[in-house]
Amino acid sequence: MLKTSENTLDPEDWPSFRKQGHLMLDDMFNYLEQLREQPVWQGLSTEQREAIQESLLTESSDIYEAHSVFMKTILPYAVGNTHPGFMGWVHGGGTPVGMLAEMLAAGLNANVGGRDQAPIELEKQLLEWIKTLFSFPETANGLFVTGTSMANLISVLIARTARLGKVIRKEGLVNSDLKLIAYTSASAHISIAQAMDIVGLGSGALRMIPTNENYQMDVDALAQAIISDKNSGLTPFFIAATVGTVDVGAIDPLAEIADLAQLENIWFHVDGAFGALAILAPSLAPRLLGIERADSIAFDFHKWGQVPYDAGFILVRNGEHQLDTFATPAAYLSRETRGLSAGSPWPCDLGPELSRGFRALKTWFTIKVYGPEKLGQIISNTCALAQYLKQCIELNPQLELLAPVELNIVCFRYRCLNPNRINTDIVIALQESGIVAPSTITLQGQLAIRAAIVNHRTTIRDIDALIEATLAFGKVIENTMTP
Ligand SMILES: *Cc1c(COP(=O)(O)O)cnc(C)c1O
């Protein structure tokens, strides 16, 4: 029994606690080292669910026992995105370095909302690196946030303030004569519509522009929609292009959209949740041309960047607009030029949150230790694996490709009668087998098996396993269904 000291929450016996800590660290190293021998995913039994639900009902125990609950009933039953066979959604794999950095950040317990402190300097240093990465000007600003959903919301708010002026923060949209309209593609992430809803503009004020055969926004249709809205007395204010759509990984025509946004004086936002970091891969970066003209970019380090959850970022070309949108005068946040209250503006002036964790540390460790070049290689490697998977599908008459493979996402199906039902069952069987875990998506009424290859641990072996298991399950399921 490892006792807690009588008056604080620190251990009574540090040497024993230290030993326990090292054991816990080793357990996590073992977990990461032996991932491949474990199933990608396995479902919880009813008893295991109950064990988790019960664990707080008992009297306080100690760290041994809490740790053993974690090892027995939590660790083996997560989604599996650390595993090389995970291809379900665009989830990052995490890294051992990121894990250790999280431990350091937790020990430091920094509150990175404001005040004069090194963690904020580190976040600013990352901002400088990000500005250079996307060729953004000195005047740019930015902020770590939970993820791209939050970053998209922040960008809509900033674009709103930029269009209507700071006064809108006090007067509210109800007192505005202008009816603001936003545009994105039919393949855009739902968080854009949600942002319009949360901001109070309404998801109905978001035009979902049709896509072409490559799932990219149709820029002619976008131009038409803008003209038509202007003719109806509405005010187009925001265009969200996507780099790496969630369905098939398409990249919208950024340069053309940038031209149109410039001509029409509309805020040009890029949702680059996973795709923006393709800029780290020299073979992919040219496809992102035009991203450097964005007014704002939302993206995640926790997807293709492999930084542990959560680490999203919002980058804004004109940092003044960001301050105009969020800075508030509050007495307990008063600023000085010296002492702990120096260093204004603070992160809390750039977004809706005050208390916030030290997300910058795990991101900094990841970039510093692995280097941008290696991270770029990982990204291009996942795209090469997607091309390999595409070839395997095209060579096998039993399989059929359902969408172009632009980046790292491959949509295909097993050819059979009643394909939507059978392919749904194949994906469930694959997930339950623990071998590989793709997901499903419906493209133009056709149900596809969707493999999103994001994890740095995924290799050709895993792609081969996906193909083999798909064919095997396909055959079995098809046979049981045939009357
Ligand atoms: C994942 C994703 C999002 C949402 O990002 P979170 O980090 O999950 O909030 C938004 N847009 C696209 C294109 C995505 O892939």
Coordinates of N, CA and C and ligand atoms in Angstrom, one line a residue, residues 90-91 145-152 187-192 241-247 271-275 298-303 309-313 409 450, ligand 1:
V90 N -9.0 9.4 -39.6 CA -7.7 10.1 -39.6 C -7.3 10.4 -38.2
H91 N -6.8 9.4 -37.5 CA -6.3 9.6 -36.1 C -4.7 9.4 -36.2
V145 N -5.0 25.0 -29.9 CA -6.3 24.8 -29.4 C -6.5 23.2 -29.4
T146 N -7.7 22.8 -28.9 CA -7.9 21.4 -28.8 C -7.7 20.7 -30.2
G147 N -8.4 21.2 -31.2 CA -8.3 20.6 -32.5 C -8.9 21.5 -33.6
T148 N -9.0 21.0 -34.8 CA -9.4 21.8 -35.9 C -10.9 22.2 -35.8
S149 N -11.7 21.4 -35.1 CA -13.1 21.9 -34.9 C -13.1 23.2 -34.1
M150 N -12.3 23.3 -33.1 CA -12.2 24.6 -32.4 C -11.5 25.7 -33.2
A151 N -10.5 25.3 -34.0 CA -9.8 26.2 -34.9 C -10.7 26.8 -35.9
N152 N -11.6 25.9 -36.5 CA -12.6 26.4 -37.5 C -13.5 27.4 -36.9
S187 N -18.0 18.3 -49.5 CA -17.2 17.3 -48.8 C -16.6 17.8 -47.5
A188 N -16.9 19.1 -47.1 CA -16.2 19.7 -46.0 C -16.6 19.0 -44.7
H189 N -15.8 19.2 -43.7 CA -16.0 18.6 -42.4 C -17.2 19.3 -41.7
I190 N -18.0 18.5 -40.9 CA -19.2 19.0 -40.3 C -18.9 20.2 -39.3
S191 N -17.6 20.3 -38.8 CA -17.3 21.4 -37.9 C -17.5 22.8 -38.4
I192 N -17.5 22.9 -39.8 CA -17.7 24.2 -40.4 C -19.1 24.6 -40.2
A241 N -11.9 26.4 -47.7 CA -11.5 25.4 -48.6 C -10.9 24.3 -47.7
T242 N -10.8 23.1 -48.2 CA -10.3 22.0 -47.4 C -9.1 21.4 -48.1
V243 N -8.0 21.1 -47.3 CA -6.9 20.4 -47.7 C -6.9 19.0 -47.1
G244 N -7.4 18.0 -47.8 CA -7.5 16.7 -47.2 C -8.9 16.5 -46.7
T245 N -9.9 16.3 -47.6 CA -11.3 16.1 -47.1 C -11.4 14.8 -46.4
V246 N -12.3 14.7 -45.5 CA -12.4 13.4 -44.6 C -12.9 12.2 -45.5
D247 N -13.6 12.5 -46.5 CA -14.2 11.3 -47.3 C -13.1 10.6 -48.1
D271 N -9.3 24.8 -44.1 CA -9.4 23.7 -43.1 C -8.4 22.6 -43.6
G272 N -7.2 22.6 -42.9 CA -6.2 21.7 -43.3 C -5.9 20.7 -42.2
A273 N -7.0 20.3 -41.5 CA -6.9 19.5 -40.3 C -5.8 18.5 -40.3
F274 N -5.9 17.6 -41.3 CA -4.7 16.7 -41.4 C -3.8 17.1 -42.6
G275 N -4.4 17.6 -43.7 CA -3.7 17.8 -44.9 C -2.6 18.9 -44.9
A298 N -6.6 26.3 -40.3 CA -6.8 25.4 -39.1 C -6.2 24.1 -39.4
F299 N -5.4 23.6 -38.4 CA -4.9 22.3 -38.7 C -4.5 21.6 -37.3
D300 N -4.2 20.3 -37.4 CA -3.9 19.5 -36.2 C -2.5 19.0 -36.3
F301 N -1.8 19.0 -35.1 CA -0.5 18.3 -35.0 C -0.8 16.8 -34.6
H302 N -2.1 16.6 -34.1 CA -2.3 15.2 -33.5 C -2.8 14.2 -34.6
K303 N -2.9 14.7 -35.9 CA -3.2 13.7 -36.9 C -1.9 13.3 -37.6
Y309 N -2.7 13.4 -28.6 CA -3.9 14.2 -28.5 C -3.8 15.0 -27.2
D310 N -4.3 16.3 -27.2 CA -4.8 17.0 -28.4 C -3.9 18.2 -28.7
A311 N -3.8 18.5 -30.0 CA -2.9 19.6 -30.4 C -3.3 20.1 -31.7
G312 N -4.3 21.0 -31.7 CA -4.8 21.7 -32.9 C -4.2 23.1 -32.9
F313 N -4.3 23.7 -34.1 CA -3.7 25.1 -34.2 C -4.5 26.0 -35.1
I409 N -5.9 8.4 -48.3 CA -7.2 7.7 -48.0 C -7.6 6.9 -49.3
R450 N -13.2 2.2 -46.2 CA -12.3 3.4 -46.2 C -11.1 3.1 -45.4
Ligands
LIG1 C1 -10.4 15.8 -38.2 C2 -10.9 16.9 -39.1 C3 -11.5 18.0 -38.5 C4 -11.8 18.1 -37.0 O1 -10.6 18.2 -36.3 P1 -10.5 17.8 -34.8 O2 -9.1 17.9 -34.5 O3 -11.0 16.4 -34.7 O4 -11.4 18.7 -34.0 C5 -11.9 19.1 -39.3 N1 -11.7 19.0 -40.6 C6 -11.2 18.0 -41.2 C7 -11.0 18.0 -42.7 C8 -10.7 16.9 -40.5 O5 -10.1 15.9 -41.1

